[in-house]
């Protein structure tokens, strides 16, 4: 694909865990500035795709081109240093560290290149975007509410100055009203920080409200793709997720 706007593209990506094939010939792309939703049921392969993009899993086959460079074979550490940042599911913050220390760790690569002053500036920007984290900056992350921990996990990702942010089920286990708030923040993030986002969600209706485009994955294969409005109006999707209100 020659489109200059494409920041990430996979072609024919296949992954297996022993005899289980988790991804089959997955071809998809994300353009700069987009929020792209990756939708699908439990076990469809969404997490596997994100883990493959972030260098945690080596695929059997296929290519991953990120900002024009082939990424397969690069370690997760190298991938993160290139600002392809993965916020894993289950809000994995460091529970015994303060909010501030969690955020500082997010800026690790960036700190090594640009120094403390630039990190401080970034921290101020992040704090003005997530004021609750500023209020609680000395608090241990493990004592925050579920929603606040999720905000911290996302904010830590933002501290790494992502060119592409991979968000794995940021609303999992959150009360509906908090889930809405978190998804609203993801939409605002794109506007405020010009962050490109690949969003894995089971909250299909809500994620299609903030996304530009989406892919539906089933049994490791992309079975549908389109603009968010096309997917929202898709008969099969409507039937499958009818009544989902979050
Ligand atoms: P969920 O929403 O439940 O997280 P998912 O769409 O993210 O689901 P994956 O976690 O990527 O799906 O799983 C895809 C398939 O690979 C499933 O069949 C799952 O059981 C299998 N799988 C995932 N991780 C492993 C593993 N470490 N070892 C073996 N099989 C795995």
mmCIF file of C-alpha atoms and ligand atoms in Angstrom:
data_model
loop_
_atom_site.group_PDB
_atom_site.id
_atom_site.type_symbol
_atom_site.label_atom_id
_atom_site.label_comp_id
_atom_site.label_asym_id
_atom_site.label_seq_id
_atom_site.Cartn_x
_atom_site.Cartn_y
_atom_site.Cartn_z
ATOM 1 C CA UNK A 1 0.000 0.000 0.000
ATOM 2 C CA UNK A 2 1.572 3.315 -1.095
ATOM 3 C CA UNK A 3 -0.705 5.633 0.865
ATOM 4 C CA UNK A 4 1.611 7.977 2.819
ATOM 5 C CA UNK A 5 -0.964 8.199 5.550
ATOM 6 C CA UNK A 6 -0.690 4.502 6.412
ATOM 7 C CA UNK A 7 1.213 4.167 9.667
ATOM 8 C CA UNK A 8 0.751 0.422 10.128
ATOM 9 C CA UNK A 9 -0.021 -2.331 7.699
ATOM 10 C CA UNK A 10 -0.122 -6.092 8.152
ATOM 11 C CA UNK A 11 -0.246 -8.524 5.271
ATOM 12 C CA UNK A 12 -1.191 -12.173 5.576
ATOM 13 C CA UNK A 13 -0.231 -12.350 9.224
ATOM 14 C CA UNK A 14 -0.582 -15.850 10.663
ATOM 15 C CA UNK A 15 0.133 -16.898 14.239
ATOM 16 C CA UNK A 16 -0.241 -20.222 16.001
ATOM 17 C CA UNK A 17 0.161 -21.497 19.522
ATOM 18 C CA UNK A 18 1.279 -25.071 18.840
ATOM 19 C CA UNK A 19 -1.605 -26.725 17.055
ATOM 20 C CA UNK A 20 -3.981 -23.783 17.628
ATOM 21 C CA UNK A 21 -4.006 -21.272 14.803
ATOM 22 C CA UNK A 22 -4.897 -17.953 16.423
ATOM 23 C CA UNK A 23 -4.512 -15.648 13.380
ATOM 24 C CA UNK A 24 -5.069 -16.568 9.739
ATOM 25 C CA UNK A 25 -3.803 -14.311 6.966
ATOM 26 C CA UNK A 26 -4.717 -11.085 8.716
ATOM 27 C CA UNK A 27 -4.335 -8.060 6.435
ATOM 28 C CA UNK A 28 -5.305 -4.699 7.868
ATOM 29 C CA UNK A 29 -4.019 -1.162 8.133
ATOM 30 C CA UNK A 30 -4.220 1.950 10.273
ATOM 31 C CA UNK A 31 -3.809 5.482 8.941
ATOM 32 C CA UNK A 32 -2.244 8.368 10.776
ATOM 33 C CA UNK A 33 -4.706 10.089 13.119
ATOM 34 C CA UNK A 34 -7.326 7.361 12.926
ATOM 35 C CA UNK A 35 -9.057 5.449 15.680
ATOM 36 C CA UNK A 36 -9.538 1.937 14.327
ATOM 37 C CA UNK A 37 -11.636 -0.543 16.295
ATOM 38 C CA UNK A 38 -10.790 -4.231 16.292
ATOM 39 C CA UNK A 39 -13.938 -6.082 17.227
ATOM 40 C CA UNK A 40 -14.712 -9.698 17.945
ATOM 41 C CA UNK A 41 -15.842 -12.243 20.485
ATOM 42 C CA UNK A 42 -13.755 -13.862 23.223
ATOM 43 C CA UNK A 43 -10.922 -15.895 21.778
ATOM 44 C CA UNK A 44 -11.254 -14.358 18.290
ATOM 45 C CA UNK A 45 -7.572 -13.413 18.196
ATOM 46 C CA UNK A 46 -7.636 -9.703 19.075
ATOM 47 C CA UNK A 47 -5.064 -9.854 21.877
ATOM 48 C CA UNK A 48 -2.870 -12.130 19.790
ATOM 49 C CA UNK A 49 -2.865 -9.529 17.011
ATOM 50 C CA UNK A 50 -1.855 -6.720 19.397
ATOM 51 C CA UNK A 51 0.849 -8.872 20.993
ATOM 52 C CA UNK A 52 2.203 -9.713 17.549
ATOM 53 C CA UNK A 53 2.251 -6.036 16.541
ATOM 54 C CA UNK A 54 4.158 -5.131 19.689
ATOM 55 C CA UNK A 55 6.826 -7.798 19.190
ATOM 56 C CA UNK A 56 5.751 -10.135 21.996
ATOM 57 C CA UNK A 57 4.818 -12.934 19.580
ATOM 58 C CA UNK A 58 6.658 -13.930 16.419
ATOM 59 C CA UNK A 59 4.238 -14.764 13.606
ATOM 60 C CA UNK A 60 4.547 -17.899 11.453
ATOM 61 C CA UNK A 61 4.023 -15.894 8.326
ATOM 62 C CA UNK A 62 3.236 -12.449 6.957
ATOM 63 C CA UNK A 63 4.583 -8.924 7.288
ATOM 64 C CA UNK A 64 4.106 -5.961 9.609
ATOM 65 C CA UNK A 65 5.129 -2.606 8.165
ATOM 66 C CA UNK A 66 5.165 0.260 10.647
ATOM 67 C CA UNK A 67 6.182 3.737 9.447
ATOM 68 C CA UNK A 68 7.647 2.128 6.354
ATOM 69 C CA UNK A 69 9.807 -0.413 8.212
ATOM 70 C CA UNK A 70 9.412 -4.200 8.494
ATOM 71 C CA UNK A 71 8.940 -4.992 12.173
ATOM 72 C CA UNK A 72 9.019 -8.768 12.325
ATOM 73 C CA UNK A 73 12.070 -9.949 14.220
ATOM 74 C CA UNK A 74 12.283 -6.828 16.376
ATOM 75 C CA UNK A 75 12.082 -7.310 20.141
ATOM 76 C CA UNK A 76 9.215 -5.726 22.102
ATOM 77 C CA UNK A 77 11.716 -3.289 23.605
ATOM 78 C CA UNK A 78 12.801 -2.061 20.146
ATOM 79 C CA UNK A 79 9.192 -1.799 19.014
ATOM 80 C CA UNK A 80 8.306 0.365 22.047
ATOM 81 C CA UNK A 81 11.363 2.539 21.447
ATOM 82 C CA UNK A 82 9.879 3.279 17.996
ATOM 83 C CA UNK A 83 6.793 4.672 19.734
ATOM 84 C CA UNK A 84 4.534 1.754 18.892
ATOM 85 C CA UNK A 85 3.037 1.489 22.368
ATOM 86 C CA UNK A 86 0.906 -1.331 23.745
ATOM 87 C CA UNK A 87 -1.417 -0.808 26.712
ATOM 88 C CA UNK A 88 -2.267 -4.415 27.616
ATOM 89 C CA UNK A 89 -5.589 -5.648 28.960
ATOM 90 C CA UNK A 90 -6.333 -5.850 32.700
ATOM 91 C CA UNK A 91 -4.789 -2.400 33.385
ATOM 92 C CA UNK A 92 -1.340 -3.575 34.237
ATOM 93 C CA UNK A 93 -0.057 -0.696 36.342
ATOM 94 C CA UNK A 94 2.685 -1.201 38.937
ATOM 95 C CA UNK A 95 0.465 -1.412 42.037
ATOM 96 C CA UNK A 96 3.135 -0.711 44.658
ATOM 97 C CA UNK A 97 4.500 2.347 42.855
ATOM 98 C CA UNK A 98 2.988 5.821 42.997
ATOM 99 C CA UNK A 99 1.013 7.286 40.111
ATOM 100 C CA UNK A 100 3.950 9.591 39.418
ATOM 101 C CA UNK A 101 6.455 6.730 39.268
ATOM 102 C CA UNK A 102 4.178 4.728 36.966
ATOM 103 C CA UNK A 103 4.029 7.708 34.598
ATOM 104 C CA UNK A 104 7.765 8.303 34.781
ATOM 105 C CA UNK A 105 8.376 4.678 33.803
ATOM 106 C CA UNK A 106 6.158 5.195 30.762
ATOM 107 C CA UNK A 107 8.575 7.887 29.576
ATOM 108 C CA UNK A 108 11.632 5.627 29.906
ATOM 109 C CA UNK A 109 12.799 5.593 26.265
ATOM 110 C CA UNK A 110 11.842 9.167 25.687
ATOM 111 C CA UNK A 111 13.753 10.209 28.864
ATOM 112 C CA UNK A 112 16.918 8.541 27.648
ATOM 113 C CA UNK A 113 16.745 10.527 24.411
ATOM 114 C CA UNK A 114 15.400 13.892 25.513
ATOM 115 C CA UNK A 115 16.155 14.200 29.242
ATOM 116 C CA UNK A 116 14.216 15.116 32.358
ATOM 117 C CA UNK A 117 12.962 18.527 31.243
ATOM 118 C CA UNK A 118 11.072 17.151 28.234
ATOM 119 C CA UNK A 119 9.558 14.436 30.426
ATOM 120 C CA UNK A 120 8.377 17.048 32.923
ATOM 121 C CA UNK A 121 6.696 19.018 30.136
ATOM 122 C CA UNK A 122 5.011 15.869 28.882
ATOM 123 C CA UNK A 123 3.920 15.009 32.422
ATOM 124 C CA UNK A 124 2.271 18.427 32.815
ATOM 125 C CA UNK A 125 0.408 17.898 29.545
ATOM 126 C CA UNK A 126 -0.724 14.457 30.676
ATOM 127 C CA UNK A 127 -1.783 15.814 34.078
ATOM 128 C CA UNK A 128 -3.879 18.545 32.499
ATOM 129 C CA UNK A 129 -5.564 15.874 30.399
ATOM 130 C CA UNK A 130 -6.066 13.472 33.330
ATOM 131 C CA UNK A 131 -6.569 15.877 36.310
ATOM 132 C CA UNK A 132 -7.584 13.006 38.622
ATOM 133 C CA UNK A 133 -4.092 11.527 38.202
ATOM 134 C CA UNK A 134 -2.517 14.848 39.166
ATOM 135 C CA UNK A 135 -4.661 14.957 42.303
ATOM 136 C CA UNK A 136 -3.521 11.453 43.159
ATOM 137 C CA UNK A 137 0.038 11.572 41.943
ATOM 138 C CA UNK A 138 1.542 10.465 45.284
ATOM 139 C CA UNK A 139 -0.982 7.637 45.750
ATOM 140 C CA UNK A 140 0.046 4.011 45.167
ATOM 141 C CA UNK A 141 -1.403 2.852 41.853
ATOM 142 C CA UNK A 142 -2.862 -0.294 43.424
ATOM 143 C CA UNK A 143 -5.135 1.819 45.650
ATOM 144 C CA UNK A 144 -6.816 3.645 42.727
ATOM 145 C CA UNK A 145 -10.294 2.643 41.542
ATOM 146 C CA UNK A 146 -10.555 0.393 38.460
ATOM 147 C CA UNK A 147 -11.408 3.326 36.193
ATOM 148 C CA UNK A 148 -8.541 5.418 37.544
ATOM 149 C CA UNK A 149 -6.112 2.515 37.086
ATOM 150 C CA UNK A 150 -7.242 2.246 33.475
ATOM 151 C CA UNK A 151 -6.688 5.973 33.009
ATOM 152 C CA UNK A 152 -3.232 5.557 34.526
ATOM 153 C CA UNK A 153 -2.447 2.654 32.185
ATOM 154 C CA UNK A 154 -3.461 4.797 29.191
ATOM 155 C CA UNK A 155 -1.653 7.870 30.549
ATOM 156 C CA UNK A 156 1.509 5.796 30.992
ATOM 157 C CA UNK A 157 1.194 4.818 27.323
ATOM 158 C CA UNK A 158 0.790 8.494 26.373
ATOM 159 C CA UNK A 159 3.981 9.332 28.316
ATOM 160 C CA UNK A 160 5.830 7.166 25.790
ATOM 161 C CA UNK A 161 4.764 9.639 23.051
ATOM 162 C CA UNK A 162 3.029 6.994 20.945
ATOM 163 C CA UNK A 163 2.881 7.313 17.187
ATOM 164 C CA UNK A 164 0.482 4.403 17.424
ATOM 165 C CA UNK A 165 -1.251 3.355 20.627
ATOM 166 C CA UNK A 166 -2.552 -0.210 20.887
ATOM 167 C CA UNK A 167 -5.297 -0.340 23.510
ATOM 168 C CA UNK A 168 -6.454 -3.781 24.611
ATOM 169 C CA UNK A 169 -9.968 -3.750 26.088
ATOM 170 C CA UNK A 170 -9.647 -0.573 28.133
ATOM 171 C CA UNK A 171 -13.235 -0.879 29.394
ATOM 172 C CA UNK A 172 -13.025 -4.496 30.555
ATOM 173 C CA UNK A 173 -14.587 -4.932 33.986
ATOM 174 C CA UNK A 174 -15.545 -1.274 34.371
ATOM 175 C CA UNK A 175 -19.036 -0.052 35.309
ATOM 176 C CA UNK A 176 -20.874 1.205 32.183
ATOM 177 C CA UNK A 177 -20.642 4.873 33.123
ATOM 178 C CA UNK A 178 -16.893 4.609 33.764
ATOM 179 C CA UNK A 179 -16.450 2.633 30.538
ATOM 180 C CA UNK A 180 -18.122 5.509 28.650
ATOM 181 C CA UNK A 181 -15.804 7.970 30.339
ATOM 182 C CA UNK A 182 -12.702 5.965 29.391
ATOM 183 C CA UNK A 183 -13.805 5.686 25.746
ATOM 184 C CA UNK A 184 -14.580 9.415 25.719
ATOM 185 C CA UNK A 185 -11.026 10.052 26.895
ATOM 186 C CA UNK A 186 -9.650 7.870 24.103
ATOM 187 C CA UNK A 187 -11.540 10.027 21.579
ATOM 188 C CA UNK A 188 -10.251 13.234 23.213
ATOM 189 C CA UNK A 189 -6.701 11.852 23.239
ATOM 190 C CA UNK A 190 -6.690 11.683 19.479
ATOM 191 C CA UNK A 191 -7.782 15.317 19.317
ATOM 192 C CA UNK A 192 -5.428 16.577 22.031
ATOM 193 C CA UNK A 193 -2.270 14.522 21.365
ATOM 194 C CA UNK A 194 -2.961 13.564 17.724
ATOM 195 C CA UNK A 195 -2.554 9.964 18.800
ATOM 196 C CA UNK A 196 -3.401 7.210 16.333
ATOM 197 C CA UNK A 197 -5.221 4.378 18.094
ATOM 198 C CA UNK A 198 -5.904 0.713 17.395
ATOM 199 C CA UNK A 199 -8.611 -0.142 19.892
ATOM 200 C CA UNK A 200 -9.574 -3.682 20.853
ATOM 201 C CA UNK A 201 -13.048 -3.757 22.335
ATOM 202 C CA UNK A 202 -15.950 -6.017 23.089
ATOM 203 C CA UNK A 203 -18.097 -2.915 23.602
ATOM 204 C CA UNK A 204 -18.941 -2.828 19.924
ATOM 205 C CA UNK A 205 -21.577 -0.105 19.944
ATOM 206 C CA UNK A 206 -19.536 2.313 22.055
ATOM 207 C CA UNK A 207 -16.269 1.731 20.285
ATOM 208 C CA UNK A 208 -17.883 2.313 16.882
ATOM 209 C CA UNK A 209 -19.109 5.643 18.224
ATOM 210 C CA UNK A 210 -15.550 6.903 18.679
ATOM 211 C CA UNK A 211 -13.815 4.970 15.869
ATOM 212 C CA UNK A 212 -13.357 6.033 12.238
ATOM 213 C CA UNK A 213 -13.137 2.497 10.898
ATOM 214 C CA UNK A 214 -13.237 -1.024 12.186
ATOM 215 C CA UNK A 215 -12.356 -4.652 11.526
ATOM 216 C CA UNK A 216 -14.294 -7.623 12.803
ATOM 217 C CA UNK A 217 -12.212 -10.651 13.620
ATOM 218 C CA UNK A 218 -13.636 -14.134 14.077
ATOM 219 C CA UNK A 219 -11.677 -17.343 14.660
ATOM 220 C CA UNK A 220 -8.463 -15.547 13.749
ATOM 221 C CA UNK A 221 -9.735 -14.120 10.445
ATOM 222 C CA UNK A 222 -10.856 -10.650 9.464
ATOM 223 C CA UNK A 223 -14.436 -11.276 8.383
ATOM 224 C CA UNK A 224 -15.640 -7.707 7.936
ATOM 225 C CA UNK A 225 -14.218 -4.216 7.656
ATOM 226 C CA UNK A 226 -15.548 -0.773 6.904
ATOM 227 C CA UNK A 227 -16.171 2.718 8.173
ATOM 228 C CA UNK A 228 -17.610 2.941 11.670
ATOM 229 C CA UNK A 229 -20.971 4.022 10.267
ATOM 230 C CA UNK A 230 -21.041 1.117 7.795
ATOM 231 C CA UNK A 231 -20.316 -1.318 10.611
ATOM 232 C CA UNK A 232 -22.865 0.317 12.923
ATOM 233 C CA UNK A 233 -25.517 -0.184 10.264
ATOM 234 C CA UNK A 234 -24.416 -3.676 9.299
ATOM 235 C CA UNK A 235 -27.300 -6.127 9.713
ATOM 236 C CA UNK A 236 -25.183 -8.979 11.121
ATOM 237 C CA UNK A 237 -23.383 -6.721 13.550
ATOM 238 C CA UNK A 238 -26.658 -5.181 14.658
ATOM 239 C CA UNK A 239 -28.129 -8.626 15.260
ATOM 240 C CA UNK A 240 -25.055 -9.915 17.066
ATOM 241 C CA UNK A 241 -24.792 -6.935 19.386
ATOM 242 C CA UNK A 242 -28.417 -5.867 19.624
ATOM 243 C CA UNK A 243 -29.162 -4.482 23.050
ATOM 244 C CA UNK A 244 -25.565 -3.706 23.853
ATOM 245 C CA UNK A 245 -25.871 -0.249 25.245
ATOM 246 C CA UNK A 246 -22.472 0.654 26.696
HETATM 247 P P1 LIG B 1 -10.341 -12.248 24.584
HETATM 248 O O1 LIG B 1 -11.333 -11.218 24.264
HETATM 249 O O2 LIG B 1 -10.910 -13.383 25.363
HETATM 250 O O3 LIG B 1 -9.048 -11.710 25.162
HETATM 251 P P2 LIG B 1 -9.096 -12.440 22.002
HETATM 252 O O4 LIG B 1 -9.936 -12.119 20.824
HETATM 253 O O5 LIG B 1 -8.154 -11.429 22.468
HETATM 254 O O6 LIG B 1 -10.000 -12.935 23.190
HETATM 255 P P3 LIG B 1 -6.837 -14.228 21.919
HETATM 256 O O7 LIG B 1 -6.565 -14.072 23.373
HETATM 257 O O8 LIG B 1 -5.940 -13.591 20.959
HETATM 258 O O9 LIG B 1 -8.318 -13.775 21.605
HETATM 259 O O10 LIG B 1 -6.928 -15.790 21.604
HETATM 260 C C1 LIG B 1 -7.033 -16.323 20.278
HETATM 261 C C2 LIG B 1 -6.985 -17.845 20.340
HETATM 262 O O11 LIG B 1 -5.683 -18.270 20.748
HETATM 263 C C3 LIG B 1 -7.952 -18.489 21.335
HETATM 264 O O12 LIG B 1 -8.373 -19.707 20.773
HETATM 265 C C4 LIG B 1 -7.103 -18.710 22.560
HETATM 266 O O13 LIG B 1 -7.609 -19.791 23.320
HETATM 267 C C5 LIG B 1 -5.751 -19.055 21.938
HETATM 268 N N1 LIG B 1 -4.638 -18.610 22.804
HETATM 269 C C6 LIG B 1 -4.390 -17.367 23.237
HETATM 270 N N2 LIG B 1 -3.246 -17.316 23.967
HETATM 271 C C7 LIG B 1 -2.771 -18.584 23.994
HETATM 272 C C8 LIG B 1 -1.622 -19.210 24.566
HETATM 273 N N3 LIG B 1 -0.728 -18.494 25.260
HETATM 274 N N4 LIG B 1 -1.460 -20.539 24.382
HETATM 275 C C9 LIG B 1 -2.351 -21.259 23.667
HETATM 276 N N5 LIG B 1 -3.445 -20.752 23.088
HETATM 277 C C10 LIG B 1 -3.662 -19.419 23.239
#
